[in-house]
XYZ file of C-alpha atoms in Angstrom:
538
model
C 13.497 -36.495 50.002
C 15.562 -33.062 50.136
C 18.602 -34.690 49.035
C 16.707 -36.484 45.710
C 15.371 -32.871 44.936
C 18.667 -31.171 45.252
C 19.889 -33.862 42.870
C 17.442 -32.953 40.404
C 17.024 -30.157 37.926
C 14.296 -27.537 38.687
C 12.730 -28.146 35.478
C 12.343 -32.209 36.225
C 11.571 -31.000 39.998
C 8.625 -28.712 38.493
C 7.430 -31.495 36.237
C 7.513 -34.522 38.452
C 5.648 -32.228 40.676
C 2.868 -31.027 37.527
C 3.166 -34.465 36.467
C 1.728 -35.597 39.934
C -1.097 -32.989 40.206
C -1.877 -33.544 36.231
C -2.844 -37.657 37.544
C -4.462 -36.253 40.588
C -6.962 -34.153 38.662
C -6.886 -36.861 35.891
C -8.431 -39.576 38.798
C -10.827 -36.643 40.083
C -11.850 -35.967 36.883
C -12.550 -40.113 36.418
C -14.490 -39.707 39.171
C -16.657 -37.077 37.904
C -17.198 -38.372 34.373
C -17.992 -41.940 36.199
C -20.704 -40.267 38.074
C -21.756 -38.685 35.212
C -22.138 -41.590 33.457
C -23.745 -43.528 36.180
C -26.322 -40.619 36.451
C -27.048 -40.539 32.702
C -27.456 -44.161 32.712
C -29.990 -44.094 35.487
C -31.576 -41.404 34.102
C -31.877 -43.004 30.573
C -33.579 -46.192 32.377
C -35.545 -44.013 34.274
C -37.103 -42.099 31.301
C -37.050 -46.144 29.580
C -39.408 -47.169 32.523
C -41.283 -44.108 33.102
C -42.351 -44.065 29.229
C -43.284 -47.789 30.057
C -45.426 -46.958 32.967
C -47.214 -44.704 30.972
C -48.345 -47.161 28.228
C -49.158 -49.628 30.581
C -51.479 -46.958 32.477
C -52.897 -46.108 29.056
C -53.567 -49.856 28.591
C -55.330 -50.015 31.707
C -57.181 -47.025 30.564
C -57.947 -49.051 27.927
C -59.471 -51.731 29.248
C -61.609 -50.085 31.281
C -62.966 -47.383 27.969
C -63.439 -50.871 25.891
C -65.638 -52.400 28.931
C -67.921 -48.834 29.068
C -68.613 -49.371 25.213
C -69.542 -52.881 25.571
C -72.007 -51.871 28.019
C -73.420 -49.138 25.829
C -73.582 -51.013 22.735
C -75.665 -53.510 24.913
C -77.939 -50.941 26.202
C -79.021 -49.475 22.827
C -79.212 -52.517 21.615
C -81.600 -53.291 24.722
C -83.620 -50.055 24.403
C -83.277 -49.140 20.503
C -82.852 -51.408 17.061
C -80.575 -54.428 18.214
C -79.093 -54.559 14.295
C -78.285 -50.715 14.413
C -76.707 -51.080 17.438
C -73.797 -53.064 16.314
C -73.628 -51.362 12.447
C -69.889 -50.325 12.342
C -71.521 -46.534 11.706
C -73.089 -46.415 15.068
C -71.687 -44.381 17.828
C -70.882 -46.454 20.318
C -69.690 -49.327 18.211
C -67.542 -47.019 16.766
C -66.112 -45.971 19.536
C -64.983 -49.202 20.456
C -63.577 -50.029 17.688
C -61.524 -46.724 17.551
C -60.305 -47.830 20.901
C -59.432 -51.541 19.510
C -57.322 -49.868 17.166
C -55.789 -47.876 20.083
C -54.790 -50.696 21.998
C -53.458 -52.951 19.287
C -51.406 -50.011 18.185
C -50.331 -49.386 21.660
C -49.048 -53.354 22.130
C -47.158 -52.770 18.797
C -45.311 -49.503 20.394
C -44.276 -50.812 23.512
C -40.678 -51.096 24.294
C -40.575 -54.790 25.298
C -36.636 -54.544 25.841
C -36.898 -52.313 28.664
C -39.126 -55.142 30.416
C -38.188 -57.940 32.599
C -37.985 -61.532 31.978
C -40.883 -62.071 34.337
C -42.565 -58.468 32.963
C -42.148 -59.816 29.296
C -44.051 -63.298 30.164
C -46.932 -60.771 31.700
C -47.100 -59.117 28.447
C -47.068 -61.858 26.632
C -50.365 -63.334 28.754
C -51.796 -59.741 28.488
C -51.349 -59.785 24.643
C -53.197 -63.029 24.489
C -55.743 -61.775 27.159
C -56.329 -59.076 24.462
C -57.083 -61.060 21.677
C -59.312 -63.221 24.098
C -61.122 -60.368 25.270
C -62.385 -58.615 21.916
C -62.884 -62.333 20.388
C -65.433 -62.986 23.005
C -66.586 -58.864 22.593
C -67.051 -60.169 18.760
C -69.535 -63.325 20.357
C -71.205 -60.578 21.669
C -71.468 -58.578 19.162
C -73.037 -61.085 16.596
C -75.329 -62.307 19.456
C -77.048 -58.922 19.390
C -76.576 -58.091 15.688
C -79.165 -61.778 15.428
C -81.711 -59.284 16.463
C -83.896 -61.857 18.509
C -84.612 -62.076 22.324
C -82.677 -64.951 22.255
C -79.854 -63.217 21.115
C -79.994 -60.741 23.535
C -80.226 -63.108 26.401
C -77.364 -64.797 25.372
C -75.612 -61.665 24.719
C -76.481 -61.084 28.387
C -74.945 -63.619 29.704
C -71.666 -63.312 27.586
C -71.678 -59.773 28.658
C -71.884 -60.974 32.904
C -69.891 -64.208 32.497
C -67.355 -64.969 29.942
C -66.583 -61.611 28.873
C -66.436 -59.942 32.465
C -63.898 -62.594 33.662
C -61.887 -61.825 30.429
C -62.040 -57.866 31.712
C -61.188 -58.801 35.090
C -57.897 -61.217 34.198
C -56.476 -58.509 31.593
C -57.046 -55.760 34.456
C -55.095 -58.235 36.944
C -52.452 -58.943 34.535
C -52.019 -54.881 33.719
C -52.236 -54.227 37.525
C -49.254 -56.771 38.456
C -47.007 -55.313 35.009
C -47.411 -51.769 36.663
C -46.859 -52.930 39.841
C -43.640 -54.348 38.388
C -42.863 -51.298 36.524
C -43.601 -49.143 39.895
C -41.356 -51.080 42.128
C -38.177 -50.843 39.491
C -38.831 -47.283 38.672
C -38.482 -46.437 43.101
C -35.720 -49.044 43.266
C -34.402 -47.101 40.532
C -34.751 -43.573 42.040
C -33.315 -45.145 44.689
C -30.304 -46.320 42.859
C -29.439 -42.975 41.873
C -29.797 -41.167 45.072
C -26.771 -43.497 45.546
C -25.014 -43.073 42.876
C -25.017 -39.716 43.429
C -23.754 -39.714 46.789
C -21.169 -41.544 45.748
C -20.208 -39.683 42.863
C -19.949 -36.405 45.003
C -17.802 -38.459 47.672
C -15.302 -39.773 45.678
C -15.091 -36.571 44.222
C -14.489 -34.719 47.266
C -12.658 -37.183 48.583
C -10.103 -37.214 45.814
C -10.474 -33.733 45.386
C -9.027 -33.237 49.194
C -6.334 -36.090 48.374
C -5.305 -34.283 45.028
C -5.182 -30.708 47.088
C -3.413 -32.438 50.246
C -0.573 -33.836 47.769
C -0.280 -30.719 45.136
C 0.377 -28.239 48.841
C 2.652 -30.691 49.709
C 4.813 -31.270 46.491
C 5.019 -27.013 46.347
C 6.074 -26.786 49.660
C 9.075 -29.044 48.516
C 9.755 -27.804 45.739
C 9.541 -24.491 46.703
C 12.035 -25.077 49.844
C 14.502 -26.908 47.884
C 14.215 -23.659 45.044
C 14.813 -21.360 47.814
C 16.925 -22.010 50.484
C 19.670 -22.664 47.981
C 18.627 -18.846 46.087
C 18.790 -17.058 49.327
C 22.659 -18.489 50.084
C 23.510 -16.722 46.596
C 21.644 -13.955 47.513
C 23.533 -13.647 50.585
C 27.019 -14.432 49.287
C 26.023 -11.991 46.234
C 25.177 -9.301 48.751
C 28.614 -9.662 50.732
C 30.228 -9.166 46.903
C 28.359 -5.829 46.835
C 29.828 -4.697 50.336
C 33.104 -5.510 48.944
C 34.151 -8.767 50.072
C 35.263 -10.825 47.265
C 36.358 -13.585 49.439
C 32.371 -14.434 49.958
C 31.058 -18.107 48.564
C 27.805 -19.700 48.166
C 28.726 -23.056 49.695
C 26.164 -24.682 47.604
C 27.162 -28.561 45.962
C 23.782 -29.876 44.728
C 23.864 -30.392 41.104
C 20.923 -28.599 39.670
C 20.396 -25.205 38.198
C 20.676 -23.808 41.613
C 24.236 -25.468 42.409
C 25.449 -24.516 39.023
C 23.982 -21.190 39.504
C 26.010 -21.182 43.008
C 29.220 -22.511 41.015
C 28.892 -19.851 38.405
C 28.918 -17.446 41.178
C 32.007 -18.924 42.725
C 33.895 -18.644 40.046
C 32.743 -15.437 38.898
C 33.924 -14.139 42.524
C 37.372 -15.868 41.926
C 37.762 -13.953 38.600
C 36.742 -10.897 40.262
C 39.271 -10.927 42.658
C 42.356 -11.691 40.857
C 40.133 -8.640 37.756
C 40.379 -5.852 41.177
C 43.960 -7.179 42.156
C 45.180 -6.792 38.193
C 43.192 -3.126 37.625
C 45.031 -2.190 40.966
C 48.384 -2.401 39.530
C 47.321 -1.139 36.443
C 46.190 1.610 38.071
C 49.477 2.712 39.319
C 50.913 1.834 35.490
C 48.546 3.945 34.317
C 49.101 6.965 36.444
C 52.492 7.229 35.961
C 52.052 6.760 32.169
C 49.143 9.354 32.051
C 52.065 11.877 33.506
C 54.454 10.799 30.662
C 51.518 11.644 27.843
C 50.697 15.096 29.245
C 54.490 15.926 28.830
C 54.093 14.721 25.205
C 50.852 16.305 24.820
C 51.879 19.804 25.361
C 55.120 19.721 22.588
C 52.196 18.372 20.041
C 50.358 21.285 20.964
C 53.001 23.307 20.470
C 53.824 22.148 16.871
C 50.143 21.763 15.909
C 49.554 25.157 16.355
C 52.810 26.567 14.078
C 51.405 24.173 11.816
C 48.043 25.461 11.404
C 49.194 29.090 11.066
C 51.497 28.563 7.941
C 48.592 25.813 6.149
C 46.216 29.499 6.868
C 48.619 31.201 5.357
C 49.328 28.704 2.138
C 45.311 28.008 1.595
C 44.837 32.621 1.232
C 47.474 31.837 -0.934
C 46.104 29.181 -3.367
C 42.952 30.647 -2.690
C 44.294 34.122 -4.559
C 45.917 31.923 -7.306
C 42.600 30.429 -8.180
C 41.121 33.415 -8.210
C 43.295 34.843 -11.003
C 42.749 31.168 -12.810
C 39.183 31.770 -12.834
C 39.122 35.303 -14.504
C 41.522 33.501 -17.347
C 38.960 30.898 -17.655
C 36.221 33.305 -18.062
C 37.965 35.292 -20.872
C 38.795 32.693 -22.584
C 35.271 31.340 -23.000
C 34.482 35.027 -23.869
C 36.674 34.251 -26.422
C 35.337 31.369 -27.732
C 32.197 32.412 -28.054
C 33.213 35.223 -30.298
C 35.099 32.983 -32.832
C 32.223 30.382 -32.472
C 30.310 33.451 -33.844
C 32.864 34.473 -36.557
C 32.566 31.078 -37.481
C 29.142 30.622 -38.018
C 29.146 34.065 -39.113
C 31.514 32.498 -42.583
C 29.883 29.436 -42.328
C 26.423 31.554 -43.282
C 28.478 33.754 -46.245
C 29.971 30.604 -47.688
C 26.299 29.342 -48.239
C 24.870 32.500 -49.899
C 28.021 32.094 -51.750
C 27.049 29.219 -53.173
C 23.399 29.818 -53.735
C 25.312 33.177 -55.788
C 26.894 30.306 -57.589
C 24.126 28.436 -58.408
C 22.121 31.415 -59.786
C 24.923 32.583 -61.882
C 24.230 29.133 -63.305
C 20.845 28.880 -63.971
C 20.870 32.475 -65.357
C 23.677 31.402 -67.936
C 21.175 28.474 -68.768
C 18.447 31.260 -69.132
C 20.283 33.479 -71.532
C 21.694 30.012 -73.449
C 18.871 29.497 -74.422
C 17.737 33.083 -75.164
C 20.391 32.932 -77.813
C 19.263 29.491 -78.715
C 15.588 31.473 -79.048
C 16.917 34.381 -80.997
C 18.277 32.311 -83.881
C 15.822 29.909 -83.983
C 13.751 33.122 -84.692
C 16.402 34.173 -87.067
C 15.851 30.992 -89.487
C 12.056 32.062 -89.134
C 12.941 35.161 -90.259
C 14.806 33.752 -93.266
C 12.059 32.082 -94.400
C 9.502 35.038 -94.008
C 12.609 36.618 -96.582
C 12.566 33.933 -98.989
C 8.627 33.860 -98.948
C 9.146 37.598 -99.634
C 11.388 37.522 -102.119
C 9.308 34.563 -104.104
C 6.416 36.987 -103.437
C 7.880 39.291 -104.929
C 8.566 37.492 -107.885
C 4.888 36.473 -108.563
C 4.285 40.089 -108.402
C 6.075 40.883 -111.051
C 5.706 38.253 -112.895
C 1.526 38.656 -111.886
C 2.334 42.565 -113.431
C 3.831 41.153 -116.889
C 0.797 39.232 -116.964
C -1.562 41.885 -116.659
C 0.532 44.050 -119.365
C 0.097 41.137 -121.384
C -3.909 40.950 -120.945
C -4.133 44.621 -121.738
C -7.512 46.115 -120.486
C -8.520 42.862 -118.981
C -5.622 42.544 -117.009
C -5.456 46.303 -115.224
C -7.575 45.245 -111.872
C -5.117 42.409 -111.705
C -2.168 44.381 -112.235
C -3.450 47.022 -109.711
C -3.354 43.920 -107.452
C 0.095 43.069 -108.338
C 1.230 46.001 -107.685
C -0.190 46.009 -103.800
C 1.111 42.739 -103.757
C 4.415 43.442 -104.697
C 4.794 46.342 -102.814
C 3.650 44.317 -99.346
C 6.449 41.871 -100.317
C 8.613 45.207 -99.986
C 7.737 46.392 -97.002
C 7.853 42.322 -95.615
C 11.295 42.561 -96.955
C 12.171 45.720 -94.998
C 10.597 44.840 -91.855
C 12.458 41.403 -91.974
C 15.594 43.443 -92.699
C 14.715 44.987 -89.145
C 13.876 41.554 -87.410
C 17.305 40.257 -88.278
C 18.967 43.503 -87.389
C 17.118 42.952 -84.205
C 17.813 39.546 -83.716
C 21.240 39.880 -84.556
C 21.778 42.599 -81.768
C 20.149 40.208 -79.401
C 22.384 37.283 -80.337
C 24.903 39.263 -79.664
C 23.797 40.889 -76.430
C 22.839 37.381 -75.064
C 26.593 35.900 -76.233
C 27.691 39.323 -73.967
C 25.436 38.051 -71.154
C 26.582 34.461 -71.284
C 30.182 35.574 -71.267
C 29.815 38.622 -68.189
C 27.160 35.930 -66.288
C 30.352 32.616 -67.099
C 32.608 35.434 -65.379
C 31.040 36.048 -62.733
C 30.230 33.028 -62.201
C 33.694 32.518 -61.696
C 34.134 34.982 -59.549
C 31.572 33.730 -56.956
C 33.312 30.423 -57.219
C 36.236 31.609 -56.230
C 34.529 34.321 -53.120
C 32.851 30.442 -52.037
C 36.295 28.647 -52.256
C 37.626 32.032 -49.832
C 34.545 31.367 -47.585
C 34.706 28.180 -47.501
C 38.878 28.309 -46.752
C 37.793 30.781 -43.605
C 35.056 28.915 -42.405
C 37.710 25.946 -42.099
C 40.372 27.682 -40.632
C 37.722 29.739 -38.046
C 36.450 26.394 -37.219
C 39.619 24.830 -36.443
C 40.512 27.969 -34.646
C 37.276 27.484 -32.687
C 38.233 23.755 -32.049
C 41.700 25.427 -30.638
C 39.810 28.070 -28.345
C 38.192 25.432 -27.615
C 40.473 23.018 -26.450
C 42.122 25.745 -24.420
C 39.157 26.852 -22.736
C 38.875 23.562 -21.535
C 42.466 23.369 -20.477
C 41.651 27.095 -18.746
C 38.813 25.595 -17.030
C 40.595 22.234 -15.889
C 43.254 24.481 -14.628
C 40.825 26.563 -12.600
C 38.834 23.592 -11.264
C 42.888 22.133 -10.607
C 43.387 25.612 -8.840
C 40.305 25.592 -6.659
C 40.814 21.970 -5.761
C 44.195 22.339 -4.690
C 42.805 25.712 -2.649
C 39.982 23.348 -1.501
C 42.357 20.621 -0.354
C 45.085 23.208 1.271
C 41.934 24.762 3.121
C 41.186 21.179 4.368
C 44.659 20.590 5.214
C 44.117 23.937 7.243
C 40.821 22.275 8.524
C 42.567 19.424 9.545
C 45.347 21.227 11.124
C 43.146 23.384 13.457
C 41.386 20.311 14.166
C 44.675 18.525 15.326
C 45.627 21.114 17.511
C 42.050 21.029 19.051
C 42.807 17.312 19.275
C 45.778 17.514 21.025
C 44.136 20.503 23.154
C 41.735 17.862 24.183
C 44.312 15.226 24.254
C 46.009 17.269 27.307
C 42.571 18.049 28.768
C 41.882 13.900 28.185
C 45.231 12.875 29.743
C 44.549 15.488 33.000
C 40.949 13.539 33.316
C 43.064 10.152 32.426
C 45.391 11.183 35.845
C 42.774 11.815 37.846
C 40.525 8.489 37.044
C 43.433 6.683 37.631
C 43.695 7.844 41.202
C 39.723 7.581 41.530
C 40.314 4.252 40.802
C 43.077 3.181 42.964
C 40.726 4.465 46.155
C 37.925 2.712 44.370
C 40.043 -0.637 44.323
C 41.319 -0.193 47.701
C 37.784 -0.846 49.025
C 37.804 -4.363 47.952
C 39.490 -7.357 50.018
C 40.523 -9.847 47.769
């Protein structure tokens, strides 16, 4: 048994042995639910026959109510009106018909399937001992509803003879179906006291069986788990004094025995892993001696190297300095010629606006001249109308000469006449004087405004000329400012990058510093760990 466990894995081991307590609890748990069942069973037949003891009690019940109203429909018959007596609305009549009703109902509901063969043929005779018995309470019945002494003596005698050993066969036939019903429903209680004894056995006694076997598969299992661990353990615990020539022993072929191989092997490895870092050890110590030598020329040089980069990166660090003054005069500069420039840019535009108004004023005075002779043809015709006024005057005096006394008032009129034409000649004399002057002033104006016109022209084609030469000299500025400033951020990168290289250089020779402190530590690990190699025994 040992030897087919070690051959196995653990996890097969572990599920043979859940396998075999899984079928264990699977047959106590068959025995349970069989109990189970057999109980519900028993009980379901048990409710089956106590619900058909009950209705055959009530039919017994029965049979003795239907007898009581028999006897009391007979006695009021006897004492009171025979014909009311058996009227369906009398009381006791009534009464027994309610309780024909009852029973006919209660044959109807009765559960014949849970009889008997034998119990079915009783209640079969009982049904017919039913039908007997209220067919000869009917004989009865009419006997007394004939309402004659007759009648009622025959009625009698039904009552005592035919009718009483109907009653007494039904209540024999309902005794021996109880009976019947009695003896199952014990046999049955007794049934299921047994089946309940069993069911609890079997279920113990499985149970035990089940707990018996599961102890005894983890005993195995466990043992063939363990003993094999605790050899590793132990060979793993000689590896941790120190002796790497320790082994398991172990050849099963399960998790365990590769487990145990694993360790084998990793023991072999480990020996000839402390037998290799032992000579390495001595490599390595005289090699750490070699370094130190090395490290402390390095040291040497790194730290003449790091004073001169100091001294180059105050250097460059002056030099961009002076760069970055440059830079910001030169932008100084800019700006100022940026502000000449706009500064021409502005005069050339009022230059031209001058322009533009020289123009429109030149328009104005055009036609001011334009105006002034226009007026002077008006003028020309006020003279003309003058003159012809003039001439109707005088021609208006003749007239009047002519007419003699008649004509004076008309001649004074003439005259006032003529002499207004005068003085309209004169004062158009004046106009054209005027206008003449005016023509000529406004030809003046024309000609000084065309000049200076001119003259503005040429003070916008100046501005304009500086404007285009400032702006190109601001496109210079400004391309050197840019050059200024490129050289500056140049300057400060190469101060930035010499200050690095400075950086860098003190960090070397803090490097090799530690280098030499590294390669110390490095000699004495090496000899810490040829003493901690020597411990082992390979």
């Amino acid at each position: 048994m040992q030897t087919l466990l070690r051959d196995l894995s653990i996890g097969r081991r572990l599920a043979a042995a859940f396998a075999a307590l899984g079928l264990l609890l699977v047959v106590v748990a068959g025995a349970g639910i069989y109990g189970a069942v057999s109980q519900q069973r028993l009980r379901a037949e048990t409710h089956e026959l106590a619900q058909l003891r009950d209705d055959i009690q009530e039919l017994r019940y029965y049979d003795a109510d239907v007898s009581g109203w028999q006897g009391y429909i007979y006695a009021e018959a006897a004492v009171e009106d025979p014909v009311v007596a058996v009227e369906p609305t009398s009381y006791n009549l009534a009464g027994l018909l309610e309780s024909k009703d009852a029973v006919y109902a209660l044959l109807a509901a009765v559960d014949t399937g849970a009889l008997t063969r034998g119990e079915r043929a009783s209640f079969a005779t009982m049904s017919d001992q039913w039908d007997e018995y209220f067919a000869i309470t009917d004989q009865m019945l009419r006997l007394i509803g004939s309402g004659t002494p007759d009648g009622m003596a025959k009625a009698y005698e039904v009552l005592n003879g035919p009718l009483d050993t109907a009653w007494s066969d039904l209540l024999a036939t309902t005794e021996d179906i109880a009976g019947s019903v009695d003896d199952r429903t014990d046999a049955l209680s007794d049934r299921s006291d047994s089946a309940a004894a069993l069911a609890r056995t079997s279920v113990l006694a499985v149970g035990g069986l089940a707990l018996l076997v599961a102890v005894g598969l983890g005993v195995a299992v466990t043992r063939s788990i363990v003993r094999p661990l605790n050899r590793c353990v132990d060979a793993l615990g000689l590896v941790a004094e120190g002796d790497l020539t320790a082994s398991s022993g172990l050849s099963q072929r399960d998790e365990v025995g590769q487990l145990a191989a694993r360790l084998d092997a990793t023991t072999a490895a480990l020996r000839t892993t402390v037998a290799t870092m032992a000579g390495s050890a001595r490599e390595m110590a005289a090699t750490a001696e070699d370094v130190q030598a090395s490290s402390v020329a390095i040291s040497g040089s790194a730290d003449d190297t790091s004073m001169r980069a100091e001294q180059v990166s105050a250097a460059a660090a002056e030099v961009s300095g002076n760069v970055q003054t440059v830079a910001a005069g030169s932008e100084q500069m800019g700006a100022s010629i940026q502000s000449i420039a706009q500064s021409a840019s502005d005069a050339a535009l009022v230059a031209a606006d001058a322009v533009t108004t020289a123009a429109e004023t030149s328009r104005t005075v055009e036609r001011l001249g334009t105006s002034s002779r226009e007026i002077g043809e008006v003028v020309k015709v006020i003279t003309a109308i003058a003159q012809q006024t003039n001439l109707l005057a005088l021609n208006a005096t003749i007239e009047a000469a002519r007419a003699g006394e008649a004509g004076k008032g008309f001649a004074v009129v003439a005259g006032e006449v003529k002499e207004l034409a005068s003085e309209t000649a004169r004062a158009t004399e004046g106009i054209v004087e005027r206008v003449q002057a005016i023509q000529s002033d406004a030809e003046g104006a024309v000609e000084a405004i065309a000049r200076i016109g001119e003259v503005v022209g040429r003070i916008s084609d100046s501005q304009t000329t500086i404007a285009a030469a400032v702006e190109e000299q601001t496109l210079t500025t400004r391309e050197m400012n840019r050059n200024v400033e490129n050289a500056a951020s140049g300057t400060g990168e190469i101060a930035h990058t010499i200050g690095s290289v400075a950086d860098a250089t003190r960090q070397t020779t803090d490097g090799v510093h530690r280098l030499h402190d590294a390669v110390a530590g490095l000699t004495r690990m090496s000899g810490e760990l040829q003493t901690a190699v020597a411990v082992f025994r390979c």
